[in-house]
CSV table of C-alpha atoms in Angstrom, one decimal:
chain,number,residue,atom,x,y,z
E,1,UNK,CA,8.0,-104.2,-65.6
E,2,UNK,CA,11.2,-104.1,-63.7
E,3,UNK,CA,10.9,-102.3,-60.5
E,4,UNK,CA,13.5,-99.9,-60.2
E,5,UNK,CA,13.0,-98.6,-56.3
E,6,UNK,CA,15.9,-99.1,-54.3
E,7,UNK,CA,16.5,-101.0,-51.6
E,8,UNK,CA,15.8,-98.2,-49.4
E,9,UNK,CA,12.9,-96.9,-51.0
E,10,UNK,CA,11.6,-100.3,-50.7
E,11,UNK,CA,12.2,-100.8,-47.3
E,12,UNK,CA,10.1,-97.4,-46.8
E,13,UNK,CA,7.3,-98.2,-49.1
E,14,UNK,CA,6.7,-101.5,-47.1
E,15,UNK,CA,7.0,-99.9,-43.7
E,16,UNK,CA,4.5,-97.3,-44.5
E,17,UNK,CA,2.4,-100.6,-45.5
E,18,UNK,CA,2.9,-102.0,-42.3
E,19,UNK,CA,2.2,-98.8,-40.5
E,20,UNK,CA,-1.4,-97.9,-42.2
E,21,UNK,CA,-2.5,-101.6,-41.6
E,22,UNK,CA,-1.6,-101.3,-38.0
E,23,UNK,CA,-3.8,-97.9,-38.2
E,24,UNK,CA,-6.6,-99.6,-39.6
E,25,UNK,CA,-7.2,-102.4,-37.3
E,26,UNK,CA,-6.6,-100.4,-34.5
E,27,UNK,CA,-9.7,-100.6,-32.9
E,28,UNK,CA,-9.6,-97.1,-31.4
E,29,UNK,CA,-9.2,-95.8,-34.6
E,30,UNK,CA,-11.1,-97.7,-37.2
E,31,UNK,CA,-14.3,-96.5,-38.4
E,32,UNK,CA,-17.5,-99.0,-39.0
E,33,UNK,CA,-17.6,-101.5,-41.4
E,34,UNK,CA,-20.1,-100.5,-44.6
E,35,UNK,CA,-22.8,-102.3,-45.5
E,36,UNK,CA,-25.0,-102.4,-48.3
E,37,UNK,CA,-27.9,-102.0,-45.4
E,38,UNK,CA,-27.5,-98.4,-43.5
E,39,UNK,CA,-29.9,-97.1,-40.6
E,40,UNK,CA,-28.8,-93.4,-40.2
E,41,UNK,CA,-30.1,-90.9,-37.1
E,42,UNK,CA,-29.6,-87.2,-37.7
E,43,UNK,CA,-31.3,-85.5,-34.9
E,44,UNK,CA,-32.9,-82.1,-36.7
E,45,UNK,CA,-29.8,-79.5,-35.9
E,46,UNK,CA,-26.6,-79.2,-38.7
E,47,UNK,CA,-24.5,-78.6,-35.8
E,48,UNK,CA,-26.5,-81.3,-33.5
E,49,UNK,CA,-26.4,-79.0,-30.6
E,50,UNK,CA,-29.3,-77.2,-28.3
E,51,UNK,CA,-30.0,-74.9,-25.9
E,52,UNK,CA,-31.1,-76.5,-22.3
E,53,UNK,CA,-34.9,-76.4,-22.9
E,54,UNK,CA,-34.6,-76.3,-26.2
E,55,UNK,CA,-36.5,-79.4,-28.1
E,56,UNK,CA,-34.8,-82.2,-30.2
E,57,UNK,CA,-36.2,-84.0,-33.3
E,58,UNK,CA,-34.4,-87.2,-34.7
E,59,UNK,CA,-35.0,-88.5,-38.4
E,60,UNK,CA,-34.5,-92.3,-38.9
E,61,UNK,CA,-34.1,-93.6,-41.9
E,62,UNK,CA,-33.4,-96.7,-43.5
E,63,UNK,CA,-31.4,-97.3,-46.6
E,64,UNK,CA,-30.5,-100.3,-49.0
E,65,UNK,CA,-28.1,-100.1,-51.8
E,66,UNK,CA,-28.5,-95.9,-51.3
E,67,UNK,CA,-32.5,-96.5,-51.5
E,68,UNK,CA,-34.8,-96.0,-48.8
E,69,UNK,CA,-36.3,-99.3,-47.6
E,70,UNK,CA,-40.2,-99.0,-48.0
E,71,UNK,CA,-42.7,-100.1,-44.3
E,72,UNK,CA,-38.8,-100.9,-42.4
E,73,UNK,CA,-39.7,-101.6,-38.9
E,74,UNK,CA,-37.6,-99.6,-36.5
E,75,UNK,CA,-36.9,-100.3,-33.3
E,76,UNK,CA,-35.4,-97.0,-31.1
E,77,UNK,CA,-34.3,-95.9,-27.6
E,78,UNK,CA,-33.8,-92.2,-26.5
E,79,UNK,CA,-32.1,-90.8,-23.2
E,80,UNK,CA,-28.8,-89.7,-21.6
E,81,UNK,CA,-25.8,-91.2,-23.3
E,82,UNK,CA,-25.2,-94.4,-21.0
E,83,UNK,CA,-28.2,-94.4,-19.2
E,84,UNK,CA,-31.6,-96.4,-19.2
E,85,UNK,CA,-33.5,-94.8,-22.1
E,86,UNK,CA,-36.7,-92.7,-21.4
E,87,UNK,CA,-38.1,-93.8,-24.2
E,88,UNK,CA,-38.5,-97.2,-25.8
E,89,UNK,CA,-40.8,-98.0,-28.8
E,90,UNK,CA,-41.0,-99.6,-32.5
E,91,UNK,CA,-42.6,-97.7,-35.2
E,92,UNK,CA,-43.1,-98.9,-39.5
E,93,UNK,CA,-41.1,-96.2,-42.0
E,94,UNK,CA,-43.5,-96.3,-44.7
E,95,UNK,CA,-41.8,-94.7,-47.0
E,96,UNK,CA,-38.5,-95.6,-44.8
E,97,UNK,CA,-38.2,-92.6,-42.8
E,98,UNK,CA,-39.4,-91.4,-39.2
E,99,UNK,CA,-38.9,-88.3,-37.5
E,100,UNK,CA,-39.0,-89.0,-33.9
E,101,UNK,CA,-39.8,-86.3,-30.8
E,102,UNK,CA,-36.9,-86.5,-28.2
E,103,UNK,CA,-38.0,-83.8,-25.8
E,104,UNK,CA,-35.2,-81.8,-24.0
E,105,UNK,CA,-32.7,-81.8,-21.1
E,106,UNK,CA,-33.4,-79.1,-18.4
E,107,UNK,CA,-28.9,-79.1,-17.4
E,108,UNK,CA,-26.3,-79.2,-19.8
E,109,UNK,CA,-25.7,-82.6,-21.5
E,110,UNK,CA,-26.3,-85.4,-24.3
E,111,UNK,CA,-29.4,-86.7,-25.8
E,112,UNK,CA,-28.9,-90.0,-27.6
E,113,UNK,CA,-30.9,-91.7,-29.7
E,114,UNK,CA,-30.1,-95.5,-31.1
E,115,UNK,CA,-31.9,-97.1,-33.3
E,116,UNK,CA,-32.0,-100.8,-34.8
E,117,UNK,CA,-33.7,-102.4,-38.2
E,118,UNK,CA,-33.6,-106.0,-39.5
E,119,UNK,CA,-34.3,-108.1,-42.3
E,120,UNK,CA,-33.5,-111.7,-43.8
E,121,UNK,CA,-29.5,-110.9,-44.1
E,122,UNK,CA,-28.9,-109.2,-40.3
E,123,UNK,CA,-29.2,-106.3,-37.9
E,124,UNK,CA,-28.3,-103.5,-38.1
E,125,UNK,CA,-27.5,-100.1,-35.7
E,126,UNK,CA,-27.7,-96.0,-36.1
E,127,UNK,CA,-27.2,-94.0,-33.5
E,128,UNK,CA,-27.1,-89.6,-33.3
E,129,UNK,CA,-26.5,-87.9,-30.0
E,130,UNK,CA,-28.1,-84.2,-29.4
E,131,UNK,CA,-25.6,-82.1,-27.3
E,132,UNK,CA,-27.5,-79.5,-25.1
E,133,UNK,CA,-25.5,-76.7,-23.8
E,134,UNK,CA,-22.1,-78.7,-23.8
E,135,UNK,CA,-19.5,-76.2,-23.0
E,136,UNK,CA,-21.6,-75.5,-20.0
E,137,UNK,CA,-21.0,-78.9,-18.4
E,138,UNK,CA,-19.3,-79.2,-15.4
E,139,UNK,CA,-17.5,-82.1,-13.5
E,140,UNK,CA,-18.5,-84.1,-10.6
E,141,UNK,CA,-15.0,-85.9,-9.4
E,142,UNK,CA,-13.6,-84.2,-6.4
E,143,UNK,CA,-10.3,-82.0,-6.6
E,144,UNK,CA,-8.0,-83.7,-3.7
E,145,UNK,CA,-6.9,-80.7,-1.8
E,146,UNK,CA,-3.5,-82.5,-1.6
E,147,UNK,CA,-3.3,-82.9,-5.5
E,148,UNK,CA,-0.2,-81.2,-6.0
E,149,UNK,CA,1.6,-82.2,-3.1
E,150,UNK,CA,1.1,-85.8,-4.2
E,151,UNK,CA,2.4,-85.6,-7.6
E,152,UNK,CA,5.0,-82.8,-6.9
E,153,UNK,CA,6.2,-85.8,-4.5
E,154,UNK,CA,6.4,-89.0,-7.1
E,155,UNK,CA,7.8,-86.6,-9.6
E,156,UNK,CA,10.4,-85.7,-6.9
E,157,UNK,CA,10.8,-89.8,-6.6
E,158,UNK,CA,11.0,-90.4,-10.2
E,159,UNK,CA,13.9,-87.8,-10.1
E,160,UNK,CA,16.5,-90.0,-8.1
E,161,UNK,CA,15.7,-93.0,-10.3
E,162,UNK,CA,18.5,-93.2,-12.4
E,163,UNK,CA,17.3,-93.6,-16.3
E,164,UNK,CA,19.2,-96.4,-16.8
E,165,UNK,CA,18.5,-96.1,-20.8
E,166,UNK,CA,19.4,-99.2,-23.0
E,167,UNK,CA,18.7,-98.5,-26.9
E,168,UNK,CA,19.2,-100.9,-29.8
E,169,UNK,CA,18.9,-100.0,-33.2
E,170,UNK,CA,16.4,-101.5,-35.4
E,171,UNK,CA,18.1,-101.4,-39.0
E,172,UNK,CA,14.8,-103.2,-40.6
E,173,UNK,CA,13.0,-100.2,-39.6
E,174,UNK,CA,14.9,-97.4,-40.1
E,175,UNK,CA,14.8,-95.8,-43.9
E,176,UNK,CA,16.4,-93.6,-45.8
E,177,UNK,CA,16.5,-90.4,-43.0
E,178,UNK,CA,15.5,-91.9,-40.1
E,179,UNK,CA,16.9,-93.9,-37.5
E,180,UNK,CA,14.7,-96.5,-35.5
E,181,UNK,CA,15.3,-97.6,-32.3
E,182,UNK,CA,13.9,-99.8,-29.7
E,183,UNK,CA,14.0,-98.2,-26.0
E,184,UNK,CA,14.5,-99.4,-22.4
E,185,UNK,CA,14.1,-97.0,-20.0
E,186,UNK,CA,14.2,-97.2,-15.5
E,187,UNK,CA,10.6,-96.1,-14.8
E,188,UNK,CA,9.0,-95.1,-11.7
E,189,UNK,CA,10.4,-97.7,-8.9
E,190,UNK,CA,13.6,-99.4,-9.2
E,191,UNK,CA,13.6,-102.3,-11.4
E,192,UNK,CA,10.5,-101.0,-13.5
E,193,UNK,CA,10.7,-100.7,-17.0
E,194,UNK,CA,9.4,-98.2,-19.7
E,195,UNK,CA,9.7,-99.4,-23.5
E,196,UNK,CA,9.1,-97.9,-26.6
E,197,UNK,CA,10.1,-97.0,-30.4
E,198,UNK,CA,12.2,-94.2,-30.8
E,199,UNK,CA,12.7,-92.4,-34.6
E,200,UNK,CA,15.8,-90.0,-34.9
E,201,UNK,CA,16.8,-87.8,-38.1
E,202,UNK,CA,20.1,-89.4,-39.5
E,203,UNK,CA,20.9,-85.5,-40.2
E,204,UNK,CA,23.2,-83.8,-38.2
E,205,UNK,CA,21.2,-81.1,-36.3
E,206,UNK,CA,18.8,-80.5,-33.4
E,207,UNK,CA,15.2,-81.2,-33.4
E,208,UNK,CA,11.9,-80.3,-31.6
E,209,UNK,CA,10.5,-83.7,-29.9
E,210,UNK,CA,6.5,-85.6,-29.9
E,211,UNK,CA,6.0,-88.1,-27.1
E,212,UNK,CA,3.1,-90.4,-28.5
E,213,UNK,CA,1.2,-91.7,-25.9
E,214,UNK,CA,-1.1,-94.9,-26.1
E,215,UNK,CA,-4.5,-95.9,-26.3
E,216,UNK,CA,-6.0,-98.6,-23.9
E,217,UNK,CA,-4.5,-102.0,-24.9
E,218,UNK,CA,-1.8,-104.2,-24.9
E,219,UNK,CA,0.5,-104.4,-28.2
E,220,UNK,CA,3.5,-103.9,-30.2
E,221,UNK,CA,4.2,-100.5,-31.4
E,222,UNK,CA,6.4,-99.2,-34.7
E,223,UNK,CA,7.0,-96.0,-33.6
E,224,UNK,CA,6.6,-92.7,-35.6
E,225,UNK,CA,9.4,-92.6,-38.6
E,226,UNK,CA,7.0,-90.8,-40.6
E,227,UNK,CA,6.6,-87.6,-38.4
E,228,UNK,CA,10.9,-87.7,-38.0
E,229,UNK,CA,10.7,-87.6,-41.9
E,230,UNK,CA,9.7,-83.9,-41.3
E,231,UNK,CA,12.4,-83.2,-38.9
E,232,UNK,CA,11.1,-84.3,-35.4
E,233,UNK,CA,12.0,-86.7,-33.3
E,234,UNK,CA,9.3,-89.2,-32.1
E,235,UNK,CA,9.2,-91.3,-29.1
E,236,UNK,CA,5.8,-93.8,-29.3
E,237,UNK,CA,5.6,-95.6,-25.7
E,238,UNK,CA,4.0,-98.3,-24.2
E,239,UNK,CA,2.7,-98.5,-20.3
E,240,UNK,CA,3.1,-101.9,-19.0
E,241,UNK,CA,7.0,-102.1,-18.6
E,242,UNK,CA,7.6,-104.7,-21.2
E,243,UNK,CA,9.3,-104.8,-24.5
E,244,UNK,CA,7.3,-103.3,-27.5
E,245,UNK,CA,8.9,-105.6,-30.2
E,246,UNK,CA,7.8,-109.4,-29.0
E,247,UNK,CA,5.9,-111.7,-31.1
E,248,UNK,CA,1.8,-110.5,-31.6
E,249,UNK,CA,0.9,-113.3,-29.8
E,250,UNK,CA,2.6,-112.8,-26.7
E,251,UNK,CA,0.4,-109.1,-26.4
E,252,UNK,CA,-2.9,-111.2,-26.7
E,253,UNK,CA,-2.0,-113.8,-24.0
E,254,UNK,CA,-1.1,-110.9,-21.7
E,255,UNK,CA,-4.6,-108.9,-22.7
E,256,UNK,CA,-6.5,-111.8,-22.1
E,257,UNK,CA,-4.3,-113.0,-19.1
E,258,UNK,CA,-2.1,-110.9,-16.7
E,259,UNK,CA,-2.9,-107.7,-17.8
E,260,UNK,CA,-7.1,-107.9,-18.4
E,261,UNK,CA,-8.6,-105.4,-16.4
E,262,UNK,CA,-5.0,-103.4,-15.4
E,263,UNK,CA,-7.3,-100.4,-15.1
E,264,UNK,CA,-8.6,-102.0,-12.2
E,265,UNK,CA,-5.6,-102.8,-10.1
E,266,UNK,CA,-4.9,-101.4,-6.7
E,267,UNK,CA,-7.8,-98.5,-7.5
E,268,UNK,CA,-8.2,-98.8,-3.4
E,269,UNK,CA,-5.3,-97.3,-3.1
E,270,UNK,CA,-3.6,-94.0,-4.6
E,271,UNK,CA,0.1,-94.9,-3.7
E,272,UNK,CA,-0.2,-98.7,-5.9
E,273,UNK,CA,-2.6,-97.8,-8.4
E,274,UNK,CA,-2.0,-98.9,-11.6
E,275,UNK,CA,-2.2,-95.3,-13.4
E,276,UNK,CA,0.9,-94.2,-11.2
E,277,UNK,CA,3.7,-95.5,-12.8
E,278,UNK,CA,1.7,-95.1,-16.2
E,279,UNK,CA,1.7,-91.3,-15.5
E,280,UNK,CA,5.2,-91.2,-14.0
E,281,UNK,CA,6.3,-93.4,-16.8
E,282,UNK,CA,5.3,-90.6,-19.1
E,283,UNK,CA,7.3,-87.9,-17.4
E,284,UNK,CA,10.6,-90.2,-17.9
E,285,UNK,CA,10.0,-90.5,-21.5
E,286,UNK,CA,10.3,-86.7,-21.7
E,287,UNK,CA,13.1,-87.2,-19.5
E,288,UNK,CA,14.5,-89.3,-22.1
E,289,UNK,CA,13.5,-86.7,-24.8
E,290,UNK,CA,14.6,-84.0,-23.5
E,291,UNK,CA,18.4,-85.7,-22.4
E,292,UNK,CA,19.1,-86.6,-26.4
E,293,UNK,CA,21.8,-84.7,-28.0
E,294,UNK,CA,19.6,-83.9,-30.7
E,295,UNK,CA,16.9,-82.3,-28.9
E,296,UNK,CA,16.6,-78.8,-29.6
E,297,UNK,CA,16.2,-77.7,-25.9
E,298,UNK,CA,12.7,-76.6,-26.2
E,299,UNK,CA,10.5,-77.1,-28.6
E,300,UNK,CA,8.0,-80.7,-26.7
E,301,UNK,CA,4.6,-82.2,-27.4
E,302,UNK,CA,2.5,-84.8,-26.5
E,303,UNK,CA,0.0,-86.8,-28.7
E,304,UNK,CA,-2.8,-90.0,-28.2
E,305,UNK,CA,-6.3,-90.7,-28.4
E,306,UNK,CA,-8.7,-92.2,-25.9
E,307,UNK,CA,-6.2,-94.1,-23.0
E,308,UNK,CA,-3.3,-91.7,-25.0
E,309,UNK,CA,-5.7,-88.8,-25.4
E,310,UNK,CA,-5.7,-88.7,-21.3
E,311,UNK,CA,-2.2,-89.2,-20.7
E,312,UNK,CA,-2.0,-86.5,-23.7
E,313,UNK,CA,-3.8,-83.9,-20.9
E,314,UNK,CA,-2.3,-85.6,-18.3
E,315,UNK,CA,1.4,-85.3,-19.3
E,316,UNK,CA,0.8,-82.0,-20.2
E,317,UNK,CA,-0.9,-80.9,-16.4
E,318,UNK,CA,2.2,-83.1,-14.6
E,319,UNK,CA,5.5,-82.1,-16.9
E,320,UNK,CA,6.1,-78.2,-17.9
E,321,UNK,CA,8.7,-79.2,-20.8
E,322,UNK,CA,5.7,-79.6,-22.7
E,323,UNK,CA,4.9,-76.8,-24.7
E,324,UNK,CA,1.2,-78.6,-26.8
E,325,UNK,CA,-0.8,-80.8,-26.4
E,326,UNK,CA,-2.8,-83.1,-29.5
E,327,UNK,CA,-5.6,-85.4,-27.5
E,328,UNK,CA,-8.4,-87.5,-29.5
E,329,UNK,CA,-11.4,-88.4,-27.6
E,330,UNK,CA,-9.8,-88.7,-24.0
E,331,UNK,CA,-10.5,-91.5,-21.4
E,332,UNK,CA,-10.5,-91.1,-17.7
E,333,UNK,CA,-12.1,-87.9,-17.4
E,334,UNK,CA,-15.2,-87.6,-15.3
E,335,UNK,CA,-15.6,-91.1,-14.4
E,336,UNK,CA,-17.7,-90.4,-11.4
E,337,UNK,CA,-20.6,-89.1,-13.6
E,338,UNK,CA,-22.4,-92.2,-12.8
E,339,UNK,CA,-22.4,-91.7,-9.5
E,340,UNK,CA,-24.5,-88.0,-10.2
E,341,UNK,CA,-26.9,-89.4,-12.8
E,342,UNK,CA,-25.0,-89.2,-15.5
E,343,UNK,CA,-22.3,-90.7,-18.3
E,344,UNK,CA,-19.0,-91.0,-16.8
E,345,UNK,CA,-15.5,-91.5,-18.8
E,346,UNK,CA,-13.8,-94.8,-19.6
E,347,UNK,CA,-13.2,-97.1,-18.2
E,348,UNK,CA,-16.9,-96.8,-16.7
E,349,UNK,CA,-16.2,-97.4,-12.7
E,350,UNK,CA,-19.2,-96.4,-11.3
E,351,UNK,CA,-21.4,-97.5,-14.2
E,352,UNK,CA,-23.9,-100.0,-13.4
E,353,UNK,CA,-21.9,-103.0,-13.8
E,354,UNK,CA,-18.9,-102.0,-11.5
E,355,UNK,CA,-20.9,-99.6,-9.1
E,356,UNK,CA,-21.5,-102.3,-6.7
E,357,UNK,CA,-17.8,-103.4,-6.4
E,358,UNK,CA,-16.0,-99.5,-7.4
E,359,UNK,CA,-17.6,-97.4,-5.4
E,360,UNK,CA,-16.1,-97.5,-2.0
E,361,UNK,CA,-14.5,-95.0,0.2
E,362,UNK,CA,-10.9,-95.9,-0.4
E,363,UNK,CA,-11.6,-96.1,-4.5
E,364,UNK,CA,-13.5,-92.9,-4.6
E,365,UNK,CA,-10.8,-91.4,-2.9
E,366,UNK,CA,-7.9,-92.8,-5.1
E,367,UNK,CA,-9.9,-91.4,-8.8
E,368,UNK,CA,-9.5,-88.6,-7.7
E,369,UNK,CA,-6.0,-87.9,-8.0
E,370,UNK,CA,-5.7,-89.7,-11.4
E,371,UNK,CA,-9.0,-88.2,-13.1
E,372,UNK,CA,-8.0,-86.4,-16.2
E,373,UNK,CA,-10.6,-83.6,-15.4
E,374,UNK,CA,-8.1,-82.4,-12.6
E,375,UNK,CA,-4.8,-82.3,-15.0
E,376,UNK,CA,-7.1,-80.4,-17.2
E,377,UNK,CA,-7.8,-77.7,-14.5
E,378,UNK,CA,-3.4,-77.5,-14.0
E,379,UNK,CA,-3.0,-77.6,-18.3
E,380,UNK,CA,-0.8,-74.1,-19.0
E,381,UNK,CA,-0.2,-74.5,-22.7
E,382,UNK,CA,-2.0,-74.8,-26.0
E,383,UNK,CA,-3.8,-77.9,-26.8
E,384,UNK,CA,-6.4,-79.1,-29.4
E,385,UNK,CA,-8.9,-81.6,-29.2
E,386,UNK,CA,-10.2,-83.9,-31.5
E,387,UNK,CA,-14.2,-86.0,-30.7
E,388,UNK,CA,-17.6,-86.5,-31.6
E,389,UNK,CA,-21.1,-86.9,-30.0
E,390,UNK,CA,-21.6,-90.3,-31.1
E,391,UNK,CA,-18.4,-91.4,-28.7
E,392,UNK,CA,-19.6,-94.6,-26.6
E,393,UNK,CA,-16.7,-95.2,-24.9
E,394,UNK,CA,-15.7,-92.0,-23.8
E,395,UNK,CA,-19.0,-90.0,-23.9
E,396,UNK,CA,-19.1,-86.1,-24.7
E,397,UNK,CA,-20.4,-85.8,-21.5
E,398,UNK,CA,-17.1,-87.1,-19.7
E,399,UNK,CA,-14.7,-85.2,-22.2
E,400,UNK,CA,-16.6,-82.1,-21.9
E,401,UNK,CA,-16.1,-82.2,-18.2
E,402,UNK,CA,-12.0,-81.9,-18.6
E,403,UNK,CA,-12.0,-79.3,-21.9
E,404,UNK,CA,-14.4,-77.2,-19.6
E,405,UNK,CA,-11.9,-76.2,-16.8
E,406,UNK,CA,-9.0,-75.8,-18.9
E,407,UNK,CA,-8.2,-72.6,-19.1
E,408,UNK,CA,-5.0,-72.7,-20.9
E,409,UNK,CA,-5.7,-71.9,-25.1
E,410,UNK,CA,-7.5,-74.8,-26.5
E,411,UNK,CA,-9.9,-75.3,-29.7
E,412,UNK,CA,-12.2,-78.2,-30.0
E,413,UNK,CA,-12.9,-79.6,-33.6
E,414,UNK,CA,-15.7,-81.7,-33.8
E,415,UNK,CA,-16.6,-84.2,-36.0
E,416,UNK,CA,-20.1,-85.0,-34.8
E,417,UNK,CA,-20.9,-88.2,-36.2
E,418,UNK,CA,-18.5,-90.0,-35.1
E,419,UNK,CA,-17.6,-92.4,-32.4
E,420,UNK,CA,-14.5,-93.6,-31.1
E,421,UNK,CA,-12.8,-93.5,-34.3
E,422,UNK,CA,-11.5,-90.7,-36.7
E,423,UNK,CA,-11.4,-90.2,-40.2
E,424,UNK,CA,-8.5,-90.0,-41.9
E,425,UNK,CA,-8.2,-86.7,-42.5
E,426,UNK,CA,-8.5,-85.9,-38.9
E,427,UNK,CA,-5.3,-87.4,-37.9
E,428,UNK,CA,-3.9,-85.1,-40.7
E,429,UNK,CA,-5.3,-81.8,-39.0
E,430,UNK,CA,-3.4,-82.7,-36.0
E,431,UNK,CA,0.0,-84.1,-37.8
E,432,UNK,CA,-0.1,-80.8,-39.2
E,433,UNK,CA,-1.0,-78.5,-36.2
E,434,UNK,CA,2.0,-80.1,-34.3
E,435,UNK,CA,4.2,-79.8,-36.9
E,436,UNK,CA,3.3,-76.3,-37.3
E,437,UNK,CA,3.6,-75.7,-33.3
E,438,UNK,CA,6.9,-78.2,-33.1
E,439,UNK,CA,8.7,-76.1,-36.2
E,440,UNK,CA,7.6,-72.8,-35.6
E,441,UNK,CA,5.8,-72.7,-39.0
């Protein structure tokens, strides 16, 4: 059959391609891999959550071909997301189910239970997390008293860099309506760069604005043509000041070589940390944003999930152009939980692989003005938040410690059983609560 697209519509169809095959192996956003063997946990709550005191049941089961598996032996471990387990045994499933007695938590938090089953083919690994008075969960990183005065100060710094913006079209990428474009902006010190992938409407007219922020990572990026399809322009940005378009393999020396562990560098001191041209690079992309001819002047929001759900927050407590915030699952928050007893947030300072070498005076110091929990506290506008219990890189625990002290209008939708990925459909709940926000609508 002849194909009768045009060459635009081609060119669309294929990017669209490339863009949902870049979504599903991005490994903050891909669910688990199915297998004809399945352990699932379900602790004995629809909505998986309890009262302090209140006491948790989990059911194990195991599951072949939809079937349960008949005397599976089952191997579990119960206790505080992140923490040594409290409880540690292996038990037969006759009929291939258990229900196992948890106990309770006496203070707000999570109650996770992770189970394993084998047999001649593999492994395999089911966890369910019981939340216990969540909303009531407080933080335990300190609030610098000079907070405000340190960021009011690099924003005022960022302010008498000039932009310096460089932007070169990208005809392969742009379609029908939109035009694609890779960025080059001045960032935070002179000589710095930001980069990223902006998408314009080729219609004359002005248009509200969505600064995508990233995940943890180092890659290329596409941009956002699909969202400036509906009439807004997108900005999708990396952090570490070099171009977004090289060659794949270029991104996985740098992960594995200069840029492994950036989270890391300079956390002894607050004035060279790593995160501080990462923030302040996120307040001159709205610069850029907001300087286009095609901006509409007010209408700016901020989107990303885990390392983008915090700058998300962040963005949002630092720059008041930004009228809503979209965050999945954020990093950063809370990551002195450790330190109390407890989960902290990615990427895991203070847990007990980095305690001995994080936790110093001069490093406990710097987290402080960089945690996400205190931008949460300064958030003035509408936001909504996207997780589940089952997170184990950024546990409920740490994300609950930001969404807590934010008092600005928020709503929290949960989908419980999973980790750090989302369905589908989740990323079109919040595509369409910006758009709705963004347009008015």
């Amino acid at each position: 059959m002849r194909n009768i697209l045009n060459p635009e519509s081609q060119k669309l169809r294929f990017y669209y391609f490339i863009f949902f095959l870049t979504l599903a192996f991005a490994p903050a956003f891909a669910q688990p891999i199915e297998r004809a063997t399945k352990i699932i946990v379900a602790p004995d709550r629809e909505d998986w959550t309890y009262k302090t005191g209140d006491k948790a049941k989990f059911t194990i089961t195991v599951l072949k071909n939809g079937n349960p598996v008949k005397n599976a032996s089952i191997r579990y471990e119960i206790g505080l997301e992140k923490m040594e387990p409290t409880i540690k045994e292996t038990k037969t499933a006759a009929n291939g189910t258990i229900t196992i007695d948890a106990g309770t938590l006496k203070a707000p938090g999570f109650l996770r239970c992770v189970a394993w089953t084998a047999n001649g083919e593999g492994e395999y690994r089911g966890l369910a997390t019981a939340g216990f008075d969540p909303e009531k969960i407080q933080p335990t990183v300190t609030n610098p008293d000079d907070f405000d005065t340190f960021w009011e100060t690099a924003k005022k710094e960022l302010a008498t860099i000039p932009m310096d913006a460089k932007m070169t079209l990208l005809p392969e990428r742009c379609t029908e309506k939109v035009n694609v474009y890779h960025v080059n902006l001045q960032n935070f010190k002179i000589g710095t760069r930001l980069y990223g992938i902006l998408s314009v409407p080729k219609k004359e007219g002005k248009y509200p604005a969505l600064l995508k922020v990233p995940g943890a990572g180092v890659r290329a990026y596409y941009g956002d043509p699909f969202m400036a399809e509906k009439d807004i322009i997108t900005f999708e940005i990396g952090i570490h000041g070099i171009s977004v378009i090289m060659d794949p393999s270029v991104y996985t020396d740098l992960g594995y070589g200069a840029l492994n562990g950036y989270p890391n560098y300079n956390l002894d001191d607050k004035d060279r940390f790593y995160y501080k041209h990462v923030y302040m690079g996120c307040v001159r992309a709205n610069d850029f944003l907001t300087s286009l001819p095609q901006y509409d002047g007010s209408n700016l929001a901020v989107t990303g999930g885990s390392q983008g759900g915090a700058l998300s927050i962040v963005t949002a407590g630092l720059d008041s152009r930004v009228k809503w915030l979209g965050a999945f699952y954020p990093a950063l928050s809370d990551v002195t939980g450790y330190l109390s007893g407890r989960a902290g947030g990615w990427p895991h300072y203070f847990d007990k692989a980095s305690v001995k070498v994080n936790n110093t005076k001069e490093k406990l110091a710097t987290v402080g003005y960089y945690d996400v929990v205190n931008f949460a506290r300064r958030v003035k506008v509408p936001g909504y938040y996207m997780w589940g219990y089952n997170d184990e890189t950024c546990p409920p625990t740490s994300m609950y410690s930001a969404y807590n002290v934010t008092t600005a209008p928020k709503e929290l939708k949960l989908y419980l059983e999973t980790g750090h990925w989302t369905y589908p459909e989740e990323r079109d709940i919040m595509n369409n609560w910006l758009i709705t926000k963004l347009k008015g609508k």
